[in-house]
Amino acid sequence: MFRQFFGLKYNPFGKEVDISNVYESEDMKELNSRFKYIQTIRGMFLLIGEPGMGKSTALRKFSTELNPGLYKPCYFSLSTVTVMDFYRGLLISLGEVPSYKKVTMFHQIQQAIMSLYYNQKIIPVIILDEVQMLSNSILEELRLLFNFKMDSENPFIMILSGQSQIRNKLQLAINAPLKQRIAVKYVMQGLKLEELPDYIGTRLKAAGLHENIFTQAAIEAIYSASKGAPRLVNSLATASLMYACSVKQKNIDEEIVYQGQKDFDV
């Protein structure tokens, strides 16, 4: 195994990385500043990013770092359900027992949010993932469901996270009222070429390897193939480590990256 070959405690590019070891790229720093802003104003936040850009990692980091005495994170990822199932899932994530009627569940959700905010002084943070797959019916329900006191208050934070197709849906006339309620938006850009050496080095160091084993040419080859998408960077780096181990080579150059890429068809 390449971990033994390189003296690694674990695969440094696996998705199980400790949240405290997440690399603070410029992209992540800017996103974190937007997260802090939505905490001050509350309301709706739209996070857009192509697959592998790090949306889930960013959301996990954000929710993990929230003060549990002030915030209640509610993560919901079932984006292809009916309106009724969506209501039920949202109620369960809020810690409520769903009713059987839509109108009752509507009031249950609003009451649960108001109880948290006004009575317990806790802000519910509702995270909806893969929102590009939500039906227009559910998107319209969101606008109605999160209208409090005639749209004069925001006793919640809602993060809508998804791929760029959500933009097309929000351009539709039926979704214009929801789009107008989005207070903050951010589009993830991924890693820059100049950030890649530090990103890879940080990951290796966290796993116990302090030596810089990726050459600059290897870094550039990884960036060329991944365009800075962290998930692809991780896959290519892992493939390179595995191939380097198979040929007993400690330093990883562009040829190792190329061969690793071929084996895994990244």
mmCIF file of C-alpha atoms in Angstrom:
data_model
loop_
_atom_site.group_PDB
_atom_site.id
_atom_site.type_symbol
_atom_site.label_atom_id
_atom_site.label_comp_id
_atom_site.label_asym_id
_atom_site.label_seq_id
_atom_site.Cartn_x
_atom_site.Cartn_y
_atom_site.Cartn_z
ATOM 1 C CA MET A 1 0.000 0.000 0.000
ATOM 2 C CA PHE A 2 1.185 3.507 -0.843
ATOM 3 C CA ARG A 3 0.570 4.707 2.717
ATOM 4 C CA GLN A 4 3.266 2.420 4.068
ATOM 5 C CA PHE A 5 5.557 3.208 1.145
ATOM 6 C CA PHE A 6 5.407 6.958 1.794
ATOM 7 C CA GLY A 7 5.054 6.711 5.576
ATOM 8 C CA LEU A 8 1.548 8.171 5.668
ATOM 9 C CA LYS A 9 -0.883 7.697 8.555
ATOM 10 C CA TYR A 10 -3.823 7.742 6.133
ATOM 11 C CA ASN A 11 -4.663 8.737 2.592
ATOM 12 C CA PRO A 12 -4.073 12.514 2.711
ATOM 13 C CA PHE A 13 -6.403 13.081 -0.230
ATOM 14 C CA GLY A 14 -9.354 11.057 1.022
ATOM 15 C CA LYS A 15 -12.668 12.756 1.736
ATOM 16 C CA GLU A 16 -12.531 11.783 5.422
ATOM 17 C CA VAL A 17 -10.079 14.607 6.128
ATOM 18 C CA ASP A 18 -10.523 16.236 9.524
ATOM 19 C CA ILE A 19 -12.429 19.484 9.138
ATOM 20 C CA SER A 20 -9.704 21.298 11.082
ATOM 21 C CA ASN A 21 -7.244 20.419 8.297
ATOM 22 C CA VAL A 22 -9.299 21.936 5.471
ATOM 23 C CA TYR A 23 -7.026 24.118 3.344
ATOM 24 C CA GLU A 24 -7.897 27.823 3.492
ATOM 25 C CA SER A 25 -7.716 28.750 -0.179
ATOM 26 C CA GLU A 26 -8.733 32.209 -1.378
ATOM 27 C CA ASP A 27 -11.988 30.635 -2.517
ATOM 28 C CA MET A 28 -12.712 29.242 0.956
ATOM 29 C CA LYS A 29 -11.698 32.474 2.683
ATOM 30 C CA GLU A 30 -14.078 34.514 0.554
ATOM 31 C CA LEU A 31 -16.869 31.985 1.102
ATOM 32 C CA ASN A 32 -16.260 32.062 4.858
ATOM 33 C CA SER A 33 -16.591 35.845 4.842
ATOM 34 C CA ARG A 34 -19.950 35.493 3.051
ATOM 35 C CA PHE A 35 -21.032 32.915 5.624
ATOM 36 C CA LYS A 36 -20.177 35.337 8.425
ATOM 37 C CA TYR A 37 -22.173 38.064 6.721
ATOM 38 C CA ILE A 38 -25.309 35.918 6.379
ATOM 39 C CA GLN A 39 -25.010 35.142 10.090
ATOM 40 C CA THR A 40 -25.375 38.844 10.829
ATOM 41 C CA ILE A 41 -28.302 39.556 8.497
ATOM 42 C CA ARG A 42 -29.917 36.084 8.305
ATOM 43 C CA GLY A 43 -32.110 35.125 5.344
ATOM 44 C CA MET A 44 -31.260 33.182 2.180
ATOM 45 C CA PHE A 45 -27.800 32.375 0.826
ATOM 46 C CA LEU A 46 -27.190 30.837 -2.614
ATOM 47 C CA LEU A 47 -24.011 28.779 -2.989
ATOM 48 C CA ILE A 48 -23.168 27.681 -6.534
ATOM 49 C CA GLY A 49 -20.360 25.380 -7.630
ATOM 50 C CA GLU A 50 -19.722 22.721 -10.228
ATOM 51 C CA PRO A 51 -19.218 19.110 -9.047
ATOM 52 C CA GLY A 52 -16.034 18.654 -7.037
ATOM 53 C CA MET A 53 -15.515 22.332 -6.211
ATOM 54 C CA GLY A 54 -15.776 21.742 -2.460
ATOM 55 C CA LYS A 55 -19.343 22.820 -1.653
ATOM 56 C CA SER A 56 -20.020 19.900 0.694
ATOM 57 C CA THR A 57 -16.695 20.362 2.498
ATOM 58 C CA ALA A 58 -17.389 24.075 2.925
ATOM 59 C CA LEU A 59 -20.886 23.392 4.266
ATOM 60 C CA ARG A 60 -19.569 20.745 6.654
ATOM 61 C CA LYS A 61 -16.930 23.161 7.935
ATOM 62 C CA PHE A 62 -19.469 25.951 8.326
ATOM 63 C CA SER A 63 -22.020 23.848 10.211
ATOM 64 C CA THR A 64 -19.348 22.230 12.422
ATOM 65 C CA GLU A 65 -18.024 25.603 13.521
ATOM 66 C CA LEU A 66 -21.432 27.032 14.468
ATOM 67 C CA ASN A 67 -21.987 27.631 18.175
ATOM 68 C CA PRO A 68 -24.578 24.970 19.162
ATOM 69 C CA GLY A 69 -25.934 27.323 21.803
ATOM 70 C CA LEU A 70 -26.825 29.897 19.142
ATOM 71 C CA TYR A 71 -27.487 27.894 15.974
ATOM 72 C CA LYS A 72 -29.266 24.683 14.991
ATOM 73 C CA PRO A 73 -27.967 23.255 11.667
ATOM 74 C CA CYS A 74 -30.548 21.241 9.694
ATOM 75 C CA TYR A 75 -29.080 19.498 6.634
ATOM 76 C CA PHE A 76 -31.467 18.242 3.934
ATOM 77 C CA SER A 77 -30.279 16.632 0.697
ATOM 78 C CA LEU A 78 -33.337 14.793 -0.694
ATOM 79 C CA SER A 79 -33.838 17.103 -3.653
ATOM 80 C CA THR A 80 -35.987 14.911 -5.915
ATOM 81 C CA VAL A 81 -38.930 14.405 -3.568
ATOM 82 C CA THR A 82 -42.508 15.656 -3.702
ATOM 83 C CA VAL A 83 -43.629 18.788 -1.860
ATOM 84 C CA MET A 84 -45.235 16.650 0.850
ATOM 85 C CA ASP A 85 -42.082 14.565 1.308
ATOM 86 C CA PHE A 86 -40.023 17.741 1.385
ATOM 87 C CA TYR A 87 -42.190 19.113 4.189
ATOM 88 C CA ARG A 88 -41.880 15.859 6.123
ATOM 89 C CA GLY A 89 -38.102 15.723 5.715
ATOM 90 C CA LEU A 90 -37.708 19.355 6.753
ATOM 91 C CA LEU A 91 -39.834 18.800 9.847
ATOM 92 C CA ILE A 92 -37.810 15.731 10.834
ATOM 93 C CA SER A 93 -34.554 17.689 10.433
ATOM 94 C CA LEU A 94 -36.050 20.360 12.710
ATOM 95 C CA GLY A 95 -36.773 17.679 15.303
ATOM 96 C CA GLU A 96 -40.544 17.673 14.807
ATOM 97 C CA VAL A 97 -43.050 14.877 14.168
ATOM 98 C CA PRO A 98 -44.739 15.574 10.799
ATOM 99 C CA SER A 99 -48.488 15.753 10.500
ATOM 100 C CA TYR A 100 -50.375 14.128 7.611
ATOM 101 C CA LYS A 101 -51.771 17.289 6.046
ATOM 102 C CA LYS A 102 -49.792 19.813 4.040
ATOM 103 C CA VAL A 103 -51.380 22.879 5.616
ATOM 104 C CA THR A 104 -50.662 21.538 9.087
ATOM 105 C CA MET A 105 -47.042 20.750 8.203
ATOM 106 C CA PHE A 106 -46.667 24.251 6.752
ATOM 107 C CA HIS A 107 -47.645 25.769 10.092
ATOM 108 C CA GLN A 108 -45.556 23.184 11.985
ATOM 109 C CA ILE A 109 -42.419 24.270 10.100
ATOM 110 C CA GLN A 110 -43.068 27.965 10.654
ATOM 111 C CA GLN A 111 -43.894 27.394 14.306
ATOM 112 C CA ALA A 112 -40.752 25.285 14.868
ATOM 113 C CA ILE A 113 -38.581 28.017 13.340
ATOM 114 C CA MET A 114 -40.274 30.797 15.336
ATOM 115 C CA SER A 115 -40.045 28.777 18.555
ATOM 116 C CA LEU A 116 -36.310 28.263 18.065
ATOM 117 C CA TYR A 117 -35.664 31.903 17.205
ATOM 118 C CA TYR A 118 -37.998 33.803 19.507
ATOM 119 C CA ASN A 119 -38.329 31.452 22.501
ATOM 120 C CA GLN A 120 -34.999 29.613 22.608
ATOM 121 C CA LYS A 121 -32.880 32.372 20.999
ATOM 122 C CA ILE A 122 -31.465 29.822 18.566
ATOM 123 C CA ILE A 123 -31.195 30.542 14.837
ATOM 124 C CA PRO A 124 -32.154 27.550 12.665
ATOM 125 C CA VAL A 125 -29.654 27.087 9.813
ATOM 126 C CA ILE A 126 -31.385 25.113 7.075
ATOM 127 C CA ILE A 127 -29.006 23.711 4.470
ATOM 128 C CA LEU A 128 -30.596 22.423 1.268
ATOM 129 C CA ASP A 129 -28.121 20.551 -0.929
ATOM 130 C CA GLU A 130 -28.343 19.763 -4.669
ATOM 131 C CA VAL A 131 -30.997 22.451 -5.108
ATOM 132 C CA GLN A 132 -30.613 22.377 -8.892
ATOM 133 C CA MET A 133 -32.712 19.197 -8.704
ATOM 134 C CA LEU A 134 -35.573 20.781 -6.760
ATOM 135 C CA SER A 135 -38.832 21.067 -8.663
ATOM 136 C CA ASN A 136 -40.316 24.478 -9.360
ATOM 137 C CA SER A 137 -43.157 23.478 -7.055
ATOM 138 C CA ILE A 138 -40.767 23.123 -4.097
ATOM 139 C CA LEU A 139 -38.912 26.314 -5.007
ATOM 140 C CA GLU A 140 -42.225 28.162 -4.967
ATOM 141 C CA GLU A 141 -43.089 26.591 -1.618
ATOM 142 C CA LEU A 142 -39.802 27.875 -0.175
ATOM 143 C CA ARG A 143 -40.805 31.427 -0.932
ATOM 144 C CA LEU A 144 -44.143 30.947 0.845
ATOM 145 C CA LEU A 145 -42.806 28.826 3.684
ATOM 146 C CA PHE A 146 -40.056 31.249 4.695
ATOM 147 C CA ASN A 147 -42.209 34.360 4.700
ATOM 148 C CA PHE A 148 -42.477 35.520 8.306
ATOM 149 C CA LYS A 149 -44.529 38.441 9.646
ATOM 150 C CA MET A 150 -45.500 39.614 6.153
ATOM 151 C CA ASP A 151 -41.896 39.228 4.974
ATOM 152 C CA SER A 152 -40.616 41.713 7.566
ATOM 153 C CA GLU A 153 -38.287 39.359 9.498
ATOM 154 C CA ASN A 154 -35.824 36.516 8.866
ATOM 155 C CA PRO A 155 -35.767 34.238 11.934
ATOM 156 C CA PHE A 156 -33.628 31.733 10.025
ATOM 157 C CA ILE A 157 -30.625 31.193 7.786
ATOM 158 C CA MET A 158 -31.226 29.140 4.657
ATOM 159 C CA ILE A 159 -28.363 27.981 2.456
ATOM 160 C CA LEU A 160 -29.333 26.816 -1.019
ATOM 161 C CA SER A 161 -26.389 24.843 -2.398
ATOM 162 C CA GLY A 162 -26.189 23.438 -5.895
ATOM 163 C CA GLN A 163 -24.744 23.379 -9.369
ATOM 164 C CA SER A 164 -25.032 26.168 -11.932
ATOM 165 C CA GLN A 165 -28.294 24.809 -13.378
ATOM 166 C CA ILE A 166 -30.088 26.423 -10.448
ATOM 167 C CA ARG A 167 -29.437 29.776 -12.113
ATOM 168 C CA ASN A 168 -31.634 28.759 -15.052
ATOM 169 C CA LYS A 169 -34.458 27.760 -12.722
ATOM 170 C CA LEU A 170 -34.247 31.006 -10.805
ATOM 171 C CA GLN A 171 -34.555 32.931 -14.081
ATOM 172 C CA LEU A 172 -38.053 31.534 -14.600
ATOM 173 C CA ALA A 173 -40.891 33.938 -13.849
ATOM 174 C CA ILE A 174 -42.434 31.529 -11.353
ATOM 175 C CA ASN A 175 -39.220 31.651 -9.263
ATOM 176 C CA ALA A 176 -38.621 35.410 -9.502
ATOM 177 C CA PRO A 177 -40.057 36.090 -6.006
ATOM 178 C CA LEU A 178 -37.673 33.508 -4.499
ATOM 179 C CA LYS A 179 -34.687 34.893 -6.412
ATOM 180 C CA GLN A 180 -35.449 38.373 -5.084
ATOM 181 C CA ARG A 181 -35.269 37.047 -1.519
ATOM 182 C CA ILE A 182 -31.718 35.718 -1.878
ATOM 183 C CA ALA A 183 -29.609 38.064 0.221
ATOM 184 C CA VAL A 184 -26.125 36.668 -0.453
ATOM 185 C CA LYS A 185 -24.674 34.648 -3.335
ATOM 186 C CA TYR A 186 -21.304 33.042 -3.948
ATOM 187 C CA VAL A 187 -19.931 31.025 -6.868
ATOM 188 C CA MET A 188 -17.052 28.711 -5.960
ATOM 189 C CA GLN A 189 -13.982 29.014 -8.191
ATOM 190 C CA GLY A 190 -11.750 26.182 -6.973
ATOM 191 C CA LEU A 191 -8.019 26.213 -6.327
ATOM 192 C CA LYS A 192 -5.594 28.454 -8.176
ATOM 193 C CA LEU A 193 -2.411 27.058 -9.701
ATOM 194 C CA GLU A 194 -0.242 28.988 -7.248
ATOM 195 C CA GLU A 195 -2.208 27.510 -4.323
ATOM 196 C CA LEU A 196 -1.759 23.901 -5.385
ATOM 197 C CA PRO A 197 1.737 23.271 -3.898
ATOM 198 C CA ASP A 198 0.592 24.531 -0.501
ATOM 199 C CA TYR A 199 -2.692 22.613 -0.746
ATOM 200 C CA ILE A 200 -0.939 19.326 -1.515
ATOM 201 C CA GLY A 201 1.806 19.991 1.028
ATOM 202 C CA THR A 202 -0.734 20.769 3.761
ATOM 203 C CA ARG A 203 -2.597 17.535 3.070
ATOM 204 C CA LEU A 204 0.608 15.483 3.094
ATOM 205 C CA LYS A 205 1.829 17.127 6.284
ATOM 206 C CA ALA A 206 -1.453 16.405 8.088
ATOM 207 C CA ALA A 207 -1.006 12.733 7.151
ATOM 208 C CA GLY A 208 2.543 12.660 8.522
ATOM 209 C CA LEU A 209 4.737 13.401 5.493
ATOM 210 C CA HIS A 210 6.650 16.680 5.744
ATOM 211 C CA GLU A 211 8.745 16.136 2.613
ATOM 212 C CA ASN A 212 7.744 17.849 -0.639
ATOM 213 C CA ILE A 213 7.473 14.886 -3.020
ATOM 214 C CA PHE A 214 5.471 16.525 -5.861
ATOM 215 C CA THR A 215 7.607 18.376 -8.385
ATOM 216 C CA GLN A 216 6.440 21.663 -9.878
ATOM 217 C CA ALA A 217 5.895 19.917 -13.193
ATOM 218 C CA ALA A 218 3.668 17.377 -11.439
ATOM 219 C CA ILE A 219 1.713 20.201 -9.814
ATOM 220 C CA GLU A 220 1.155 21.835 -13.177
ATOM 221 C CA ALA A 221 0.063 18.519 -14.708
ATOM 222 C CA ILE A 222 -2.477 17.999 -11.917
ATOM 223 C CA TYR A 223 -3.827 21.514 -12.329
ATOM 224 C CA SER A 224 -4.074 21.139 -16.101
ATOM 225 C CA ALA A 225 -6.179 17.990 -15.709
ATOM 226 C CA SER A 226 -8.305 19.180 -12.779
ATOM 227 C CA LYS A 227 -8.727 22.902 -13.522
ATOM 228 C CA GLY A 228 -8.419 23.417 -9.769
ATOM 229 C CA ALA A 229 -11.466 21.368 -8.728
ATOM 230 C CA PRO A 230 -10.430 20.000 -5.293
ATOM 231 C CA ARG A 231 -12.105 16.610 -5.781
ATOM 232 C CA LEU A 232 -10.253 16.017 -9.047
ATOM 233 C CA VAL A 233 -7.010 17.264 -7.503
ATOM 234 C CA ASN A 234 -7.467 14.726 -4.705
ATOM 235 C CA SER A 235 -8.224 11.897 -7.126
ATOM 236 C CA LEU A 236 -5.202 12.688 -9.283
ATOM 237 C CA ALA A 237 -2.900 13.040 -6.284
ATOM 238 C CA THR A 238 -4.087 9.700 -4.894
ATOM 239 C CA ALA A 239 -3.673 8.024 -8.288
ATOM 240 C CA SER A 240 -0.163 9.469 -8.534
ATOM 241 C CA LEU A 241 0.786 8.156 -5.088
ATOM 242 C CA MET A 242 -0.515 4.708 -5.967
ATOM 243 C CA TYR A 243 1.327 4.561 -9.273
ATOM 244 C CA ALA A 244 4.533 5.914 -7.734
ATOM 245 C CA CYS A 245 4.321 3.186 -5.110
ATOM 246 C CA SER A 246 3.851 0.506 -7.785
ATOM 247 C CA VAL A 247 7.076 1.590 -9.537
ATOM 248 C CA LYS A 248 8.916 2.281 -6.249
ATOM 249 C CA GLN A 249 9.487 5.956 -6.983
ATOM 250 C CA LYS A 250 9.512 8.385 -4.061
ATOM 251 C CA ASN A 251 9.343 11.634 -6.031
ATOM 252 C CA ILE A 252 6.270 12.334 -8.123
ATOM 253 C CA ASP A 253 6.911 14.012 -11.462
ATOM 254 C CA GLU A 254 4.651 14.749 -14.420
ATOM 255 C CA GLU A 255 5.155 11.264 -15.877
ATOM 256 C CA ILE A 256 3.867 9.677 -12.661
ATOM 257 C CA VAL A 257 0.825 11.978 -12.773
ATOM 258 C CA TYR A 258 0.231 11.101 -16.414
ATOM 259 C CA GLN A 259 0.405 7.367 -15.749
ATOM 260 C CA GLY A 260 -1.798 7.656 -12.678
ATOM 261 C CA GLN A 261 -4.327 9.641 -14.671
ATOM 262 C CA LYS A 262 -4.408 6.963 -17.372
ATOM 263 C CA ASP A 263 -4.980 4.189 -14.843
ATOM 264 C CA PHE A 264 -7.895 5.962 -13.210
ATOM 265 C CA ASP A 265 -9.257 7.664 -16.348
ATOM 266 C CA VAL A 266 -9.718 10.971 -14.552
#
